[in-house]
């Protein structure tokens, strides 16, 4: 049973007779750590009452509250760091896929770990598998794709990107490298190789010397892989995946990090596209999409 002084403290806390300014001050102090203002204020109230009443019985209670506050603060900080890291995660090469489609293993044009370039500028094999720094002793790191191995999750390596590390990181709305790669797709041949080499030279990377101008398939593969790397995390490779019918999971399976793949949703074409085309009607929007992929109109 608490002593008379301790009872006074309990009574004080039950009625919450600490000042509103204390509550405001405590709330501001703890908000950054995700702590409830009431917990911080309760600690302050116990400290105030202990000094006022000289209560010896509340020492253990006060210490318990302090420990709880510190534990919650630490937990909140760790959770914040985990969340931030989760948002920076990138997938390794896809070797676990057992969903629809007759896909090879590993799946072409997937994975961002340890990407490298051979001295002749080769970044991808004829099978669409990216060159990595582990493939050859003379391969150099592709600095356009900065990633880091931070541990293992579910027996899979866990990689995070270091291109955008905080909310202040610059994120381009338009990228001249994308324009160069669009030109490369249109022109093909020697012009395509030269345009890619301009991008490589800008980043101080090996230029392409392994391709001939008449190797149309090789040039197409080079441009596809170049888009993956030059436009890393800019949201621009998505259109290439759709256009080239690359691996794009829809509503089946999960990543090794327990993140489920959602159903694919088609983009809605603007109304003007239908109004300006005499062969289309606005009422036709979405009618050629599978039900699970049909956009909400």
Short mmCIF file of C-alpha atoms in Angstrom, two decimals:
data_model
loop_
_atom_site.label_atom_id
_atom_site.label_comp_id
_atom_site.label_asym_id
_atom_site.label_seq_id
_atom_site.Cartn_x
_atom_site.Cartn_y
_atom_site.Cartn_z
CA UNK A 1 0.00 0.00 0.00
CA UNK A 2 1.36 3.45 -0.78
CA UNK A 3 2.16 5.86 1.99
CA UNK A 4 0.12 9.01 2.57
CA UNK A 5 2.53 10.96 0.35
CA UNK A 6 2.31 8.33 -2.33
CA UNK A 7 -1.50 8.45 -2.21
CA UNK A 8 -1.36 12.19 -2.82
CA UNK A 9 0.74 11.57 -5.93
CA UNK A 10 -1.64 8.91 -7.28
CA UNK A 11 -4.59 11.23 -6.68
CA UNK A 12 -2.79 14.04 -8.49
CA UNK A 13 -2.05 11.86 -11.51
CA UNK A 14 -5.59 10.48 -11.72
CA UNK A 15 -7.01 14.00 -11.97
CA UNK A 16 -4.27 15.11 -14.42
CA UNK A 17 -3.69 18.38 -12.57
CA UNK A 18 -0.48 19.24 -14.35
CA UNK A 19 -0.34 22.44 -16.36
CA UNK A 20 -1.42 22.68 -19.97
CA UNK A 21 1.90 24.30 -20.80
CA UNK A 22 3.63 21.18 -19.46
CA UNK A 23 1.45 19.03 -21.67
CA UNK A 24 2.18 21.17 -24.72
CA UNK A 25 5.90 21.17 -24.00
CA UNK A 26 6.00 17.41 -23.45
CA UNK A 27 3.98 16.80 -26.58
CA UNK A 28 6.37 18.83 -28.70
CA UNK A 29 9.36 17.07 -27.19
CA UNK A 30 8.07 13.58 -27.83
CA UNK A 31 6.25 14.02 -31.14
CA UNK A 32 9.39 13.49 -33.19
CA UNK A 33 9.81 10.05 -31.65
CA UNK A 34 6.20 8.98 -32.08
CA UNK A 35 5.58 8.96 -28.30
CA UNK A 36 2.17 9.70 -26.80
CA UNK A 37 2.17 13.11 -25.14
CA UNK A 38 0.40 11.67 -22.10
CA UNK A 39 3.30 9.35 -21.29
CA UNK A 40 5.88 12.12 -21.40
CA UNK A 41 3.62 14.39 -19.37
CA UNK A 42 3.01 11.65 -16.83
CA UNK A 43 6.75 11.40 -16.26
CA UNK A 44 6.98 15.14 -15.78
CA UNK A 45 4.02 15.05 -13.39
CA UNK A 46 5.60 12.32 -11.28
CA UNK A 47 8.85 14.29 -11.15
CA UNK A 48 6.97 17.45 -10.15
CA UNK A 49 4.90 15.70 -7.48
CA UNK A 50 7.92 13.87 -6.06
CA UNK A 51 9.72 17.18 -5.59
CA UNK A 52 6.59 18.84 -4.16
CA UNK A 53 5.50 16.13 -1.73
CA UNK A 54 8.88 14.51 -1.09
CA UNK A 55 7.36 11.15 -1.93
CA UNK A 56 9.81 8.29 -1.56
CA UNK A 57 7.33 5.62 -2.69
CA UNK A 58 7.05 6.98 -6.22
CA UNK A 59 10.74 6.51 -7.04
CA UNK A 60 10.28 3.06 -8.55
CA UNK A 61 7.17 4.15 -10.42
CA UNK A 62 9.01 7.14 -11.85
CA UNK A 63 11.93 4.96 -12.92
CA UNK A 64 9.51 2.56 -14.60
CA UNK A 65 7.91 5.39 -16.53
CA UNK A 66 11.31 6.69 -17.59
CA UNK A 67 12.32 3.23 -18.80
CA UNK A 68 9.05 2.92 -20.71
CA UNK A 69 9.55 6.30 -22.33
CA UNK A 70 13.09 5.43 -23.41
CA UNK A 71 12.01 2.03 -24.70
CA UNK A 72 9.19 3.51 -26.76
CA UNK A 73 11.49 6.19 -28.07
CA UNK A 74 14.04 3.59 -29.14
CA UNK A 75 11.35 1.37 -30.67
CA UNK A 76 9.91 4.31 -32.59
CA UNK A 77 13.30 5.29 -33.94
CA UNK A 78 14.09 1.71 -34.99
CA UNK A 79 10.70 1.39 -36.65
CA UNK A 80 11.30 4.61 -38.54
CA UNK A 81 14.66 3.38 -39.74
CA UNK A 82 13.14 0.05 -40.82
CA UNK A 83 10.38 1.86 -42.71
CA UNK A 84 12.87 4.14 -44.43
CA UNK A 85 15.02 1.16 -45.37
CA UNK A 86 11.94 -0.73 -46.62
CA UNK A 87 11.20 2.15 -48.97
CA UNK A 88 14.74 1.91 -50.37
CA UNK A 89 14.74 -1.83 -51.05
CA UNK A 90 15.40 -3.11 -54.57
CA UNK A 91 14.85 -6.60 -55.90
CA UNK A 92 17.76 -8.90 -56.69
CA UNK A 93 17.73 -10.98 -59.85
CA UNK A 94 14.46 -12.91 -60.13
CA UNK A 95 15.27 -16.58 -59.62
CA UNK A 96 12.29 -17.59 -57.47
CA UNK A 97 9.39 -17.05 -59.92
CA UNK A 98 6.95 -19.96 -60.22
CA UNK A 99 4.01 -18.04 -61.63
CA UNK A 100 2.41 -17.96 -65.08
CA UNK A 101 4.47 -17.81 -68.23
CA UNK A 102 7.28 -19.86 -69.65
CA UNK A 103 9.99 -17.64 -68.20
CA UNK A 104 13.65 -18.69 -68.05
CA UNK A 105 15.50 -18.77 -64.77
CA UNK A 106 16.78 -16.20 -63.99
CA UNK A 107 14.23 -13.91 -65.61
CA UNK A 108 15.86 -11.51 -68.11
CA UNK A 109 16.26 -7.83 -67.30
CA UNK A 110 15.72 -8.21 -63.57
CA UNK A 111 17.90 -7.46 -60.57
CA UNK A 112 19.97 -4.44 -59.64
CA UNK A 113 22.67 -5.91 -57.44
CA UNK A 114 26.37 -5.52 -58.29
CA UNK A 115 25.71 -4.40 -61.86
CA UNK A 116 28.87 -4.07 -63.88
CA UNK A 117 30.30 -3.44 -67.34
CA UNK A 118 32.94 -5.35 -69.24
CA UNK A 119 35.88 -3.43 -70.77
CA UNK A 120 34.20 -3.63 -74.20
CA UNK A 121 31.09 -1.95 -72.78
CA UNK A 122 28.94 -5.08 -72.66
CA UNK A 123 26.23 -4.80 -69.98
CA UNK A 124 23.88 -7.65 -70.92
CA UNK A 125 24.15 -11.12 -72.43
CA UNK A 126 22.24 -12.41 -75.44
CA UNK A 127 19.82 -14.02 -72.96
CA UNK A 128 19.02 -10.68 -71.35
CA UNK A 129 21.02 -11.38 -68.19
CA UNK A 130 22.80 -8.37 -66.74
CA UNK A 131 26.57 -8.37 -66.39
CA UNK A 132 27.70 -8.04 -62.76
CA UNK A 133 31.04 -7.28 -61.18
CA UNK A 134 31.19 -10.94 -60.12
CA UNK A 135 31.03 -12.18 -63.72
CA UNK A 136 34.59 -11.23 -64.60
CA UNK A 137 37.62 -9.93 -62.77
CA UNK A 138 37.91 -7.03 -65.21
CA UNK A 139 34.27 -5.89 -64.93
CA UNK A 140 33.79 -2.41 -63.46
CA UNK A 141 30.96 -1.21 -61.25
CA UNK A 142 28.09 0.65 -62.91
CA UNK A 143 27.89 3.78 -60.76
CA UNK A 144 24.48 4.70 -62.19
CA UNK A 145 22.92 1.98 -60.05
CA UNK A 146 24.19 2.55 -56.49
CA UNK A 147 22.93 -0.25 -54.26
CA UNK A 148 24.15 -1.79 -51.03
CA UNK A 149 23.79 -5.20 -49.40
CA UNK A 150 22.47 -4.62 -45.87
CA UNK A 151 21.62 -8.12 -44.70
CA UNK A 152 19.52 -11.21 -45.33
CA UNK A 153 15.73 -11.56 -45.09
CA UNK A 154 13.92 -14.90 -45.49
CA UNK A 155 17.25 -16.36 -46.63
CA UNK A 156 17.41 -13.82 -49.48
CA UNK A 157 19.98 -11.01 -49.70
CA UNK A 158 18.48 -7.64 -48.87
CA UNK A 159 19.60 -4.76 -51.08
CA UNK A 160 18.79 -1.07 -50.72
CA UNK A 161 19.32 1.75 -53.20
CA UNK A 162 21.52 4.74 -52.45
CA UNK A 163 20.39 6.95 -55.33
CA UNK A 164 17.60 8.65 -53.37
CA UNK A 165 18.45 8.47 -49.68
CA UNK A 166 16.17 11.15 -48.23
CA UNK A 167 13.31 13.50 -49.06
CA UNK A 168 15.77 16.17 -50.16
CA UNK A 169 17.27 14.07 -52.97
CA UNK A 170 16.93 15.57 -56.44
CA UNK A 171 14.50 13.63 -58.63
CA UNK A 172 14.52 14.61 -62.32
CA UNK A 173 11.24 15.35 -64.06
CA UNK A 174 12.93 15.14 -67.46
CA UNK A 175 16.19 13.38 -68.26
CA UNK A 176 18.35 14.06 -71.30
CA UNK A 177 19.56 10.46 -71.19
CA UNK A 178 16.03 9.24 -71.87
CA UNK A 179 15.89 11.53 -74.92
CA UNK A 180 19.19 10.06 -76.16
CA UNK A 181 17.85 6.52 -75.71
CA UNK A 182 14.62 7.36 -77.55
CA UNK A 183 16.75 8.63 -80.42
CA UNK A 184 18.83 5.45 -80.25
CA UNK A 185 15.69 3.32 -80.56
CA UNK A 186 14.53 5.32 -83.58
CA UNK A 187 17.87 5.51 -85.40
CA UNK A 188 19.39 2.12 -84.62
CA UNK A 189 22.72 1.02 -86.07
CA UNK A 190 25.89 3.02 -85.54
CA UNK A 191 23.93 6.10 -84.41
CA UNK A 192 22.37 4.13 -81.55
CA UNK A 193 25.77 2.91 -80.40
CA UNK A 194 27.20 6.43 -80.54
CA UNK A 195 24.30 7.86 -78.52
CA UNK A 196 24.69 5.20 -75.84
CA UNK A 197 28.42 5.89 -75.75
CA UNK A 198 27.75 9.58 -75.11
CA UNK A 199 25.82 8.55 -71.99
CA UNK A 200 28.60 6.17 -70.96
CA UNK A 201 31.27 8.84 -71.41
CA UNK A 202 29.24 11.28 -69.32
CA UNK A 203 29.36 8.80 -66.42
CA UNK A 204 32.96 7.74 -67.01
CA UNK A 205 31.99 4.18 -67.95
CA UNK A 206 33.34 1.81 -70.65
CA UNK A 207 31.96 2.58 -74.10
CA UNK A 208 30.35 0.01 -76.39
CA UNK A 209 32.81 -1.61 -78.79
CA UNK A 210 31.49 -5.19 -78.80
CA UNK A 211 28.55 -4.53 -81.15
CA UNK A 212 28.44 -4.06 -84.90
CA UNK A 213 26.06 -1.61 -86.54
CA UNK A 214 24.13 -4.39 -88.30
CA UNK A 215 23.42 -6.38 -85.11
CA UNK A 216 19.83 -5.23 -84.64
CA UNK A 217 19.01 -7.70 -81.85
CA UNK A 218 22.16 -6.83 -79.94
CA UNK A 219 21.45 -3.11 -80.23
CA UNK A 220 17.89 -3.61 -79.01
CA UNK A 221 19.15 -5.55 -75.98
CA UNK A 222 21.79 -2.90 -75.31
CA UNK A 223 19.18 -0.11 -75.32
CA UNK A 224 16.78 -2.05 -73.08
CA UNK A 225 19.48 -2.65 -70.48
CA UNK A 226 20.73 0.91 -70.83
CA UNK A 227 17.25 2.21 -69.98
CA UNK A 228 17.24 0.04 -66.86
CA UNK A 229 20.49 1.51 -65.66
CA UNK A 230 20.51 5.11 -66.89
CA UNK A 231 16.93 5.70 -65.71
CA UNK A 232 17.23 3.69 -62.50
CA UNK A 233 14.34 4.48 -60.10
CA UNK A 234 12.99 7.29 -62.26
CA UNK A 235 9.81 5.39 -63.20
CA UNK A 236 10.71 5.39 -66.90
CA UNK A 237 11.59 1.74 -67.44
CA UNK A 238 7.97 0.74 -66.76
CA UNK A 239 6.94 1.68 -70.31
CA UNK A 240 9.77 -0.42 -71.73
CA UNK A 241 8.62 -3.47 -69.75
CA UNK A 242 5.10 -3.11 -71.14
CA UNK A 243 6.15 -2.38 -74.71
CA UNK A 244 8.77 -5.13 -74.90
CA UNK A 245 6.55 -7.61 -73.03
CA UNK A 246 9.16 -8.14 -70.35
CA UNK A 247 8.37 -9.86 -67.06
CA UNK A 248 5.62 -7.94 -65.28
CA UNK A 249 3.81 -9.89 -62.52
CA UNK A 250 0.10 -9.28 -62.02
CA UNK A 251 -1.79 -10.51 -59.00
CA UNK A 252 0.27 -13.64 -58.43
CA UNK A 253 2.98 -14.52 -55.93
CA UNK A 254 5.09 -12.53 -53.50
CA UNK A 255 8.65 -11.24 -53.41
CA UNK A 256 11.22 -12.88 -51.11
CA UNK A 257 10.52 -9.96 -48.76
CA UNK A 258 6.85 -11.02 -48.36
CA UNK A 259 5.47 -8.21 -50.53
CA UNK A 260 2.54 -9.40 -52.67
CA UNK A 261 2.39 -8.57 -56.36
CA UNK A 262 -0.85 -6.73 -57.07
CA UNK A 263 -3.11 -6.86 -60.12
CA UNK A 264 -1.88 -4.78 -63.04
CA UNK A 265 -3.97 -1.73 -63.90
CA UNK A 266 -3.98 -0.21 -67.37
CA UNK A 267 -3.53 3.50 -67.88
CA UNK A 268 -6.66 5.38 -68.96
CA UNK A 269 -6.21 7.12 -72.30
CA UNK A 270 -7.25 10.79 -72.26
CA UNK A 271 -10.74 11.61 -73.54
CA UNK A 272 -9.16 13.76 -76.25
CA UNK A 273 -7.55 10.66 -77.79
CA UNK A 274 -11.02 9.27 -78.47
CA UNK A 275 -12.54 12.57 -79.52
CA UNK A 276 -9.82 13.26 -82.09
CA UNK A 277 -9.79 9.74 -83.56
CA UNK A 278 -12.81 9.15 -85.79
CA UNK A 279 -12.39 5.39 -85.41
CA UNK A 280 -12.82 5.45 -81.62
CA UNK A 281 -15.66 6.25 -79.25
CA UNK A 282 -15.32 7.42 -75.65
CA UNK A 283 -17.60 4.55 -74.62
CA UNK A 284 -14.92 2.09 -75.80
CA UNK A 285 -12.41 3.07 -73.13
CA UNK A 286 -11.21 0.01 -71.22
CA UNK A 287 -13.33 -2.47 -73.19
CA UNK A 288 -10.30 -4.36 -74.52
CA UNK A 289 -8.75 -4.82 -71.08
CA UNK A 290 -9.17 -7.98 -69.02
CA UNK A 291 -11.62 -7.37 -66.13
CA UNK A 292 -8.89 -7.53 -63.47
CA UNK A 293 -6.80 -4.99 -65.40
CA UNK A 294 -9.58 -2.63 -66.45
CA UNK A 295 -9.15 0.93 -65.16
CA UNK A 296 -11.87 2.61 -63.15
CA UNK A 297 -13.58 5.15 -65.39
#
